Amino acid sequence: MARGKSLIAAGKKKAAAAAEALAAKAAATPPPPGSPQEPPPEAPRGPTIPRVSLPSSRLAPGWIVGFVFVLLIVGAPWIRELMGHPRSDIHAVRQADAYNALINDLVLKRGWLEIKQRPDGEVRIQPSALAPGDAEGWKAFVRSSYLRVDMTEPGRWLFDDDLGRGARLTEIDPTAHQVLGPYAGTLQWRGDIQFRTGSSGGASLRRVGETRAFLFRPARGASEGGLTTATLNLFKPEEGEGQSLWPRRYRFVDEKEVADVIALDNQNALVRVIGGSPVVVTVAGVEASAGPGEVQYLRLPADRDLVFTRGERAERFVYEVAAPTVSRFEAVSGQRLRAPGLESFARSLEPAVTRRDDRPIVVTLDQRLQSEAESQLHAIVDQLAPAPAFRSAVTMMDGMTGEVLAIASLPVATADQQDDTRGRHRFTTSNHNFDLMPVGSVAKAPLSMAILQTFPALATLEVRPGAPGFRELLGVDLGTRRADGMAFSDTVSGPAWMNFTRFLEASSNKYAAALMLLSLSDDPTKPDQSLPAAPTDCYRISGAQRCQLPVTPILSGQPRGEFGIVPDMAQQRAVPWALELTRLFGVQAEFDRETPRRDTSVWQAKAGGVNLDSPALQALGLERESLGLNVIHDLKGDYLMSTLGGGRSRWSTLRLAEVFSRMVLRRQVEARFLIDAERPPLQPLMIRDEAWKPMMTGLRAVVGPGGTGHEIKLPTAPEGQEYRIFAKTGTPNVDRQQALNPVDLTMMALAAYDCGLKWDTRERQLTLADQSGTTSGLRRAHERVKPICRTVIDGVGVAALTQAFQRIDRMGSGGSAPSALQVDRETGRVLGVSPDAGFDAEKGHAIALAIARYEVGSSDDRPLRALTVAINVQQRSDAIHNPATKVAALLVQDRAVLDWLAQDSPNRVIG
């Protein structure tokens, strides 16, 4: 009100001055001719502004009302709290109720979406025939809303029949999306979110006069080279500059390079000044003297200035070092400075903090390991095609405590994209380590462990290899929707029997499917004498050969058909090992509608200060797996695909890291983000030696010479010690959910219009008009085919078609055509192409591993230090077909990782 009174007083003075000026002007202006002469006014008695004060007095009520109105708006959160309303409903995060209602009450009730299961068992959500596909409004809604991405995530939908045949979508998960409240940012907790104690300081450069600061990535070891660099433009700053990458060096340019700044430690930065620039550089009060062609190095202490001057223009920066923070509240600006790679993580955690004071929240993340995880993920992912957009994630966890040390996620959003609530940047505005993603054969490890724990005798199972593919499995017809007549493909060939170690080492699909099939019996060692024998596909347990399957409800009494016994899935009972999977790894093995979709217990701590029920924290809860082993309608798609990482088998990298920690250490490791000094010791996890020892042998073989992870090399350990790595790789199918696949449609049209599409068995390649699938060959074919075929080819272009032909050639196995092609065996003519061929889609790649340091000769479950890593890259290329393994290979040799492994564990004695 003091400011309001001063404004009113100033208004009165201005009004009085205006009145005196008008009076003087009137006195100086002669009256017009003919007008009556007025006598001069008498001298006023007292103040001369009572009449003029009226307009000023009319301003006062407006000012008061406006000022009160502003106070009501700004103070609304406090007023609501005094009236008993909780803060969180206006300043935190809400669910997307309007979008959810539109989907549930309009789209789903009218049947505009349907469930479809691909031939490979993958489930997808897509528009149905009832959807208004030609309506521009519908197309725009799909493109601009959450729906486009939601259709790629079956886990976000609820079904009336749990993904069985004829299943119908009933509603979308109400917690799938959150929206910022109207007072987001007010009344918020103003403390810092800090990296764990022991992390190096958080250094930054701040441009004086602005709230923005430019963060430095923690320095690497002296032996490591390669500085990531960001460029800052002097005298013409741009929004978002320097933050596209979290760098170790900032380069200042003014048409050409002027100086570089590198953060050395918690006290100093090093400034490298390049002479010959018209810009004068002053470092901590010392003007650089480098001449043309010279370079000068100057020290910039913390809290000192770095000034660039050109003529009359100057820009000043301050080098600041604070506690290493994920998120730092700036009191001057009222804004937050967040680590670029953890922007979405910080934004979800901040509203969930319940502390009334501004004490910091210390998370388990290690700043240096987080930095290295981001760097090594960037190093590989940046070599892959950026479109279509894909997700990548790296989790690093202390295998002996469950403390999460790093959660690198790509792509990373800018601050503007983080604020976008319309879902256009969904891939960039969440940390994908918390999200379910296909993992491929990585799932073979935990599922096999649960099976062996339930049936130890199956650790001695041996089967014949199944390459290139198989439909009959141990006498059972698995059925097929593939053109080549196979149910599954396999990579292991040869006449030798395949044991459990070789199964994990080479990731055999046939062995995994056989293990799953036998484990449906209550006693896999007891043959069912009523079943017909399958002498061409026998198996061995404990060295004894068997050609009859054990007693299994879905097989008992069923006759043998052309390709084996056809199972009766109506007789399916509970999966014997499902409860063991839940006990061992906390995985939700069965469908359960009552269980929350996200598990926020990773934030549980006695003095944590985090509200586990906060809607904002849902994004930082582990998305729960739901394998649905209690509802199996199709043996292949609903059950066998689970161990191959397809269908319902989707896992978060955080869960995989937790699972591998439990498998190796045989302790009840639980992922957590808050350091809890009062946390009780980890309890033993009862795993039989008969199950655990074969699993450890197989996982170690994965990184051996014949394993799928052979690129990963063991680091050198100190004398008397050794490193061991336990790993499992996978190649998941990634459904990009493209509305139309132009390459697949082109291939279908070329077959339908009889354009001369053939499979050459001898050359093992696809041809068009007797021409190979090279660029030159397809150009020649373009001239030879009939006009309608030319039109089809022109629709995608020869370049895209060449890539498709090359991919199809690689998909062929042993000279046989890919399963998506229907080929006349006599002529080789392609009669048709599956609508789900996916010729322009790439698979992803995943790996989970534990690397641990041991005393030589000690047991695998007694390491000195253990780090578990899970990596999922939902894309790959011809040049980099195993990107997750390549990231893992870089990390296990990374200096920061080795330094961490060399330390003594605070939890060396566990349990």
Short mmCIF file of N, CA and C in Angstrom, two decimals, residues 535-659:
data_model
loop_
_atom_site.label_atom_id
_atom_site.label_comp_id
_atom_site.label_asym_id
_atom_site.label_seq_id
_atom_site.Cartn_x
_atom_site.Cartn_y
_atom_site.Cartn_z
N PRO A 535 9.62 -89.58 -32.50
CA PRO A 535 11.01 -90.08 -32.61
C PRO A 535 11.94 -89.13 -33.34
N THR A 536 11.39 -88.19 -34.12
CA THR A 536 12.26 -87.27 -34.86
C THR A 536 12.65 -86.05 -34.04
N ASP A 537 12.03 -85.86 -32.89
CA ASP A 537 12.34 -84.67 -32.07
C ASP A 537 12.31 -85.05 -30.59
N CYS A 538 13.24 -85.91 -30.21
CA CYS A 538 13.33 -86.34 -28.82
C CYS A 538 14.14 -85.34 -28.00
N TYR A 539 14.20 -85.57 -26.71
CA TYR A 539 14.97 -84.72 -25.80
C TYR A 539 15.58 -85.60 -24.73
N ARG A 540 16.50 -85.04 -23.96
CA ARG A 540 17.14 -85.81 -22.90
C ARG A 540 17.09 -85.03 -21.59
N ILE A 541 16.84 -85.74 -20.50
CA ILE A 541 16.91 -85.20 -19.15
C ILE A 541 17.78 -86.14 -18.33
N SER A 542 18.79 -85.58 -17.69
CA SER A 542 19.77 -86.36 -16.92
C SER A 542 20.40 -87.46 -17.78
N GLY A 543 20.58 -87.17 -19.06
CA GLY A 543 21.24 -88.11 -19.95
C GLY A 543 20.33 -89.15 -20.56
N ALA A 544 19.08 -89.29 -20.07
CA ALA A 544 18.16 -90.30 -20.58
C ALA A 544 17.30 -89.71 -21.69
N GLN A 545 17.28 -90.38 -22.85
CA GLN A 545 16.51 -89.87 -23.99
C GLN A 545 15.03 -90.18 -23.82
N ARG A 546 14.19 -89.21 -24.17
CA ARG A 546 12.74 -89.35 -24.08
C ARG A 546 12.12 -88.85 -25.37
N CYS A 547 11.12 -89.56 -25.86
CA CYS A 547 10.42 -89.17 -27.07
C CYS A 547 8.94 -88.93 -26.82
N GLN A 548 8.53 -88.99 -25.56
CA GLN A 548 7.17 -88.68 -25.16
C GLN A 548 7.19 -87.55 -24.14
N LEU A 549 6.25 -86.60 -24.30
CA LEU A 549 6.18 -85.47 -23.38
C LEU A 549 5.61 -85.91 -22.03
N PRO A 550 5.87 -85.15 -20.97
CA PRO A 550 5.29 -85.48 -19.67
C PRO A 550 3.80 -85.19 -19.63
N VAL A 551 3.19 -85.61 -18.56
CA VAL A 551 1.75 -85.39 -18.39
C VAL A 551 1.49 -83.89 -18.32
N THR A 552 0.70 -83.40 -19.30
CA THR A 552 0.41 -81.97 -19.41
C THR A 552 -1.06 -81.81 -19.77
N PRO A 553 -1.84 -81.04 -19.00
CA PRO A 553 -3.29 -80.95 -19.26
C PRO A 553 -3.65 -80.59 -20.69
N ILE A 554 -2.93 -79.70 -21.32
CA ILE A 554 -3.32 -79.24 -22.66
C ILE A 554 -3.01 -80.27 -23.74
N LEU A 555 -2.23 -81.33 -23.38
CA LEU A 555 -1.84 -82.33 -24.37
C LEU A 555 -2.51 -83.68 -24.14
N SER A 556 -2.87 -83.97 -22.92
CA SER A 556 -3.41 -85.30 -22.59
C SER A 556 -4.65 -85.61 -23.41
N GLY A 557 -4.63 -86.80 -24.05
CA GLY A 557 -5.77 -87.26 -24.83
C GLY A 557 -5.90 -86.64 -26.20
N GLN A 558 -4.98 -85.79 -26.61
CA GLN A 558 -5.06 -85.13 -27.91
C GLN A 558 -4.40 -85.98 -28.99
N PRO A 559 -5.05 -86.11 -30.15
CA PRO A 559 -4.47 -86.92 -31.23
C PRO A 559 -3.33 -86.17 -31.92
N ARG A 560 -2.52 -86.91 -32.65
CA ARG A 560 -1.42 -86.30 -33.39
C ARG A 560 -1.89 -85.95 -34.79
N GLY A 561 -1.61 -84.74 -35.23
CA GLY A 561 -1.95 -84.30 -36.57
C GLY A 561 -0.75 -84.38 -37.48
N GLU A 562 -0.81 -83.67 -38.60
CA GLU A 562 0.26 -83.72 -39.59
C GLU A 562 1.57 -83.20 -39.03
N PHE A 563 1.51 -82.17 -38.18
CA PHE A 563 2.73 -81.55 -37.65
C PHE A 563 2.89 -81.81 -36.15
N GLY A 564 2.14 -82.73 -35.59
CA GLY A 564 2.28 -83.02 -34.18
C GLY A 564 0.97 -82.87 -33.43
N ILE A 565 1.05 -83.00 -32.12
CA ILE A 565 -0.14 -82.89 -31.28
C ILE A 565 -0.59 -81.43 -31.24
N VAL A 566 -1.89 -81.22 -31.45
CA VAL A 566 -2.46 -79.87 -31.38
C VAL A 566 -2.97 -79.65 -29.96
N PRO A 567 -2.39 -78.74 -29.20
CA PRO A 567 -2.79 -78.56 -27.80
C PRO A 567 -4.21 -78.01 -27.68
N ASP A 568 -4.87 -78.42 -26.62
CA ASP A 568 -6.21 -77.92 -26.30
C ASP A 568 -6.05 -76.88 -25.18
N MET A 569 -6.01 -75.60 -25.56
CA MET A 569 -5.72 -74.56 -24.58
C MET A 569 -6.85 -74.35 -23.58
N ALA A 570 -8.01 -74.89 -23.85
CA ALA A 570 -9.10 -74.78 -22.89
C ALA A 570 -8.80 -75.57 -21.61
N GLN A 571 -7.86 -76.52 -21.70
CA GLN A 571 -7.51 -77.34 -20.54
C GLN A 571 -6.34 -76.75 -19.73
N GLN A 572 -5.87 -75.58 -20.13
CA GLN A 572 -4.72 -74.99 -19.46
C GLN A 572 -5.03 -74.64 -18.00
N ARG A 573 -4.12 -75.03 -17.13
CA ARG A 573 -4.24 -74.73 -15.71
C ARG A 573 -3.17 -73.71 -15.33
N ALA A 574 -3.00 -73.46 -14.05
CA ALA A 574 -2.00 -72.49 -13.58
C ALA A 574 -0.60 -72.93 -13.99
N VAL A 575 0.22 -71.98 -14.37
CA VAL A 575 1.62 -72.25 -14.73
C VAL A 575 2.37 -72.56 -13.43
N PRO A 576 2.98 -73.73 -13.33
CA PRO A 576 3.58 -74.14 -12.04
C PRO A 576 4.64 -73.21 -11.50
N TRP A 577 5.38 -72.54 -12.38
CA TRP A 577 6.52 -71.74 -11.90
C TRP A 577 6.22 -70.24 -11.80
N ALA A 578 4.97 -69.83 -12.03
CA ALA A 578 4.63 -68.41 -12.03
C ALA A 578 4.87 -67.76 -10.66
N LEU A 579 4.46 -68.46 -9.60
CA LEU A 579 4.65 -67.88 -8.26
C LEU A 579 6.13 -67.78 -7.91
N GLU A 580 6.93 -68.71 -8.41
CA GLU A 580 8.37 -68.66 -8.15
C GLU A 580 9.00 -67.45 -8.84
N LEU A 581 8.52 -67.10 -10.01
CA LEU A 581 9.02 -65.92 -10.71
C LEU A 581 8.74 -64.65 -9.90
N THR A 582 7.55 -64.58 -9.32
CA THR A 582 7.19 -63.42 -8.49
C THR A 582 8.02 -63.40 -7.21
N ARG A 583 8.20 -64.55 -6.58
CA ARG A 583 8.97 -64.60 -5.34
C ARG A 583 10.43 -64.20 -5.56
N LEU A 584 11.02 -64.69 -6.63
CA LEU A 584 12.43 -64.44 -6.86
C LEU A 584 12.70 -62.99 -7.24
N PHE A 585 11.87 -62.45 -8.14
CA PHE A 585 12.22 -61.18 -8.76
C PHE A 585 11.19 -60.07 -8.58
N GLY A 586 10.11 -60.35 -7.87
CA GLY A 586 9.09 -59.31 -7.66
C GLY A 586 8.35 -58.95 -8.93
N VAL A 587 8.41 -59.81 -9.93
CA VAL A 587 7.76 -59.55 -11.21
C VAL A 587 6.30 -59.95 -11.13
N GLN A 588 5.43 -59.15 -11.73
CA GLN A 588 4.01 -59.46 -11.76
C GLN A 588 3.77 -60.48 -12.87
N ALA A 589 3.72 -61.76 -12.48
CA ALA A 589 3.64 -62.84 -13.46
C ALA A 589 2.23 -63.02 -14.00
N GLU A 590 1.23 -62.57 -13.26
CA GLU A 590 -0.15 -62.76 -13.67
C GLU A 590 -0.87 -61.42 -13.80
N PHE A 591 -1.93 -61.40 -14.59
CA PHE A 591 -2.73 -60.20 -14.72
C PHE A 591 -3.42 -59.90 -13.39
N ASP A 592 -3.36 -58.67 -12.95
CA ASP A 592 -3.99 -58.26 -11.71
C ASP A 592 -4.45 -56.82 -11.87
N ARG A 593 -5.74 -56.62 -12.03
CA ARG A 593 -6.27 -55.28 -12.29
C ARG A 593 -6.19 -54.37 -11.07
N GLU A 594 -6.04 -54.95 -9.89
CA GLU A 594 -6.03 -54.14 -8.67
C GLU A 594 -4.66 -53.54 -8.37
N THR A 595 -3.61 -54.09 -8.94
CA THR A 595 -2.26 -53.60 -8.65
C THR A 595 -1.99 -52.32 -9.42
N PRO A 596 -1.48 -51.27 -8.77
CA PRO A 596 -1.17 -50.03 -9.50
C PRO A 596 -0.19 -50.26 -10.63
N ARG A 597 -0.34 -49.48 -11.68
CA ARG A 597 0.50 -49.66 -12.87
C ARG A 597 1.95 -49.29 -12.58
N ARG A 598 2.19 -48.35 -11.69
CA ARG A 598 3.55 -47.90 -11.37
C ARG A 598 3.89 -48.25 -9.93
N ASP A 599 5.12 -48.68 -9.72
CA ASP A 599 5.61 -49.04 -8.40
C ASP A 599 6.55 -47.94 -7.91
N THR A 600 6.09 -47.13 -6.95
CA THR A 600 6.88 -46.02 -6.44
C THR A 600 7.67 -46.39 -5.19
N SER A 601 7.70 -47.68 -4.84
CA SER A 601 8.43 -48.09 -3.63
C SER A 601 9.93 -47.85 -3.75
N VAL A 602 10.42 -47.60 -4.97
CA VAL A 602 11.85 -47.29 -5.13
C VAL A 602 12.20 -45.99 -4.43
N TRP A 603 11.22 -45.21 -4.02
CA TRP A 603 11.45 -43.94 -3.33
C TRP A 603 11.20 -44.05 -1.83
N GLN A 604 11.03 -45.26 -1.33
CA GLN A 604 10.73 -45.45 0.07
C GLN A 604 12.00 -45.29 0.90
N ALA A 605 11.94 -44.48 1.94
CA ALA A 605 13.04 -44.32 2.89
C ALA A 605 12.46 -43.69 4.15
N LYS A 606 13.04 -44.03 5.29
CA LYS A 606 12.47 -43.57 6.57
C LYS A 606 12.44 -42.06 6.67
N ALA A 607 13.50 -41.40 6.20
CA ALA A 607 13.56 -39.94 6.26
C ALA A 607 13.63 -39.37 4.85
N GLY A 608 12.90 -39.98 3.94
CA GLY A 608 13.03 -39.59 2.54
C GLY A 608 12.43 -38.25 2.20
N GLY A 609 11.27 -37.92 2.79
CA GLY A 609 10.63 -36.65 2.49
C GLY A 609 9.98 -36.60 1.13
N VAL A 610 9.59 -37.77 0.59
CA VAL A 610 8.95 -37.84 -0.72
C VAL A 610 7.59 -38.51 -0.58
N ASN A 611 6.57 -37.89 -1.17
CA ASN A 611 5.21 -38.41 -1.12
C ASN A 611 5.05 -39.49 -2.18
N LEU A 612 4.98 -40.75 -1.76
CA LEU A 612 4.89 -41.86 -2.71
C LEU A 612 3.58 -41.87 -3.48
N ASP A 613 2.56 -41.18 -2.97
CA ASP A 613 1.26 -41.14 -3.64
C ASP A 613 1.10 -39.93 -4.55
N SER A 614 2.13 -39.12 -4.66
CA SER A 614 2.04 -37.93 -5.50
C SER A 614 1.83 -38.32 -6.96
N PRO A 615 0.86 -37.70 -7.64
CA PRO A 615 0.68 -38.01 -9.08
C PRO A 615 1.93 -37.73 -9.89
N ALA A 616 2.70 -36.71 -9.48
CA ALA A 616 3.92 -36.39 -10.23
C ALA A 616 4.92 -37.52 -10.15
N LEU A 617 4.97 -38.22 -9.02
CA LEU A 617 5.97 -39.26 -8.83
C LEU A 617 5.66 -40.52 -9.63
N GLN A 618 4.46 -40.61 -10.19
CA GLN A 618 4.12 -41.79 -10.98
C GLN A 618 5.10 -41.98 -12.13
N ALA A 619 5.57 -40.88 -12.70
CA ALA A 619 6.51 -41.00 -13.82
C ALA A 619 7.85 -41.57 -13.38
N LEU A 620 8.15 -41.55 -12.07
CA LEU A 620 9.39 -42.09 -11.54
C LEU A 620 9.14 -43.38 -10.77
N GLY A 621 8.03 -44.01 -11.04
CA GLY A 621 7.76 -45.34 -10.50
C GLY A 621 8.01 -46.38 -11.58
N LEU A 622 8.49 -47.54 -11.18
CA LEU A 622 8.75 -48.59 -12.16
C LEU A 622 7.44 -49.08 -12.75
N GLU A 623 7.33 -49.02 -14.07
CA GLU A 623 6.15 -49.56 -14.72
C GLU A 623 6.15 -51.08 -14.53
N ARG A 624 5.06 -51.61 -14.02
CA ARG A 624 5.03 -53.01 -13.63
C ARG A 624 4.91 -53.93 -14.85
N GLU A 625 5.68 -55.02 -14.81
CA GLU A 625 5.53 -56.05 -15.82
C GLU A 625 4.21 -56.79 -15.58
N SER A 626 3.64 -57.33 -16.62
CA SER A 626 2.40 -58.08 -16.49
C SER A 626 2.42 -59.18 -17.55
N LEU A 627 2.99 -60.32 -17.19
CA LEU A 627 3.18 -61.40 -18.15
C LEU A 627 1.91 -62.18 -18.44
N GLY A 628 0.91 -62.08 -17.57
CA GLY A 628 -0.38 -62.72 -17.84
C GLY A 628 -0.32 -64.23 -17.92
N LEU A 629 0.50 -64.87 -17.08
CA LEU A 629 0.62 -66.32 -17.13
C LEU A 629 -0.62 -67.03 -16.61
N ASN A 630 -1.57 -66.30 -16.06
CA ASN A 630 -2.82 -66.91 -15.63
C ASN A 630 -3.89 -66.89 -16.71
N VAL A 631 -3.59 -66.26 -17.84
CA VAL A 631 -4.55 -66.19 -18.95
C VAL A 631 -3.79 -66.52 -20.23
N ILE A 632 -3.86 -67.77 -20.67
CA ILE A 632 -3.14 -68.22 -21.86
C ILE A 632 -4.15 -68.81 -22.84
N HIS A 633 -4.40 -68.09 -23.93
CA HIS A 633 -5.32 -68.57 -24.95
C HIS A 633 -4.59 -69.19 -26.13
N ASP A 634 -3.36 -68.76 -26.33
CA ASP A 634 -2.58 -69.23 -27.46
C ASP A 634 -1.21 -69.66 -26.95
N LEU A 635 -0.84 -70.92 -27.19
CA LEU A 635 0.39 -71.45 -26.64
C LEU A 635 1.60 -70.66 -27.11
N LYS A 636 1.64 -70.33 -28.37
CA LYS A 636 2.79 -69.62 -28.90
C LYS A 636 2.78 -68.14 -28.49
N GLY A 637 1.72 -67.43 -28.83
CA GLY A 637 1.70 -65.98 -28.62
C GLY A 637 1.60 -65.56 -27.18
N ASP A 638 0.82 -66.28 -26.37
CA ASP A 638 0.59 -65.86 -24.99
C ASP A 638 1.58 -66.45 -24.00
N TYR A 639 2.25 -67.55 -24.39
CA TYR A 639 3.11 -68.23 -23.42
C TYR A 639 4.55 -68.34 -23.89
N LEU A 640 4.79 -69.03 -24.99
CA LEU A 640 6.16 -69.27 -25.43
C LEU A 640 6.88 -67.97 -25.78
N MET A 641 6.14 -66.98 -26.30
CA MET A 641 6.77 -65.71 -26.68
C MET A 641 7.30 -64.96 -25.46
N SER A 642 6.83 -65.28 -24.26
CA SER A 642 7.27 -64.57 -23.07
C SER A 642 8.76 -64.75 -22.84
N THR A 643 9.26 -65.97 -23.05
CA THR A 643 10.68 -66.21 -22.82
C THR A 643 11.54 -65.67 -23.95
N LEU A 644 10.93 -65.37 -25.10
CA LEU A 644 11.67 -64.77 -26.20
C LEU A 644 11.61 -63.25 -26.15
N GLY A 645 10.98 -62.73 -25.11
CA GLY A 645 10.92 -61.27 -24.96
C GLY A 645 9.91 -60.63 -25.87
N GLY A 646 8.94 -61.37 -26.36
CA GLY A 646 7.92 -60.80 -27.23
C GLY A 646 6.56 -60.84 -26.55
N GLY A 647 5.53 -60.43 -27.29
CA GLY A 647 4.18 -60.46 -26.75
C GLY A 647 4.05 -59.60 -25.52
N ARG A 648 3.69 -60.22 -24.41
CA ARG A 648 3.47 -59.48 -23.16
C ARG A 648 4.76 -59.21 -22.39
N SER A 649 5.86 -59.79 -22.81
CA SER A 649 7.10 -59.73 -22.03
C SER A 649 7.84 -58.43 -22.29
N ARG A 650 7.50 -57.41 -21.51
CA ARG A 650 8.16 -56.11 -21.58
C ARG A 650 8.70 -55.76 -20.20
N TRP A 651 9.90 -55.23 -20.17
CA TRP A 651 10.59 -54.99 -18.91
C TRP A 651 11.24 -53.61 -18.93
N SER A 652 11.34 -52.98 -17.78
CA SER A 652 12.10 -51.74 -17.66
C SER A 652 13.56 -52.08 -17.40
N THR A 653 14.46 -51.18 -17.78
CA THR A 653 15.88 -51.42 -17.52
C THR A 653 16.16 -51.44 -16.02
N LEU A 654 15.43 -50.64 -15.25
CA LEU A 654 15.60 -50.66 -13.80
C LEU A 654 15.26 -52.02 -13.22
N ARG A 655 14.17 -52.62 -13.71
CA ARG A 655 13.80 -53.95 -13.21
C ARG A 655 14.84 -54.99 -13.63
N LEU A 656 15.34 -54.91 -14.86
CA LEU A 656 16.34 -55.88 -15.31
C LEU A 656 17.61 -55.79 -14.46
N ALA A 657 18.03 -54.57 -14.13
CA ALA A 657 19.21 -54.42 -13.28
C ALA A 657 18.96 -55.04 -11.91
N GLU A 658 17.78 -54.84 -11.38
CA GLU A 658 17.43 -55.43 -10.09
C GLU A 658 17.41 -56.95 -10.18
N VAL A 659 16.83 -57.49 -11.26
CA VAL A 659 16.74 -58.93 -11.45
C VAL A 659 18.12 -59.57 -11.53
#
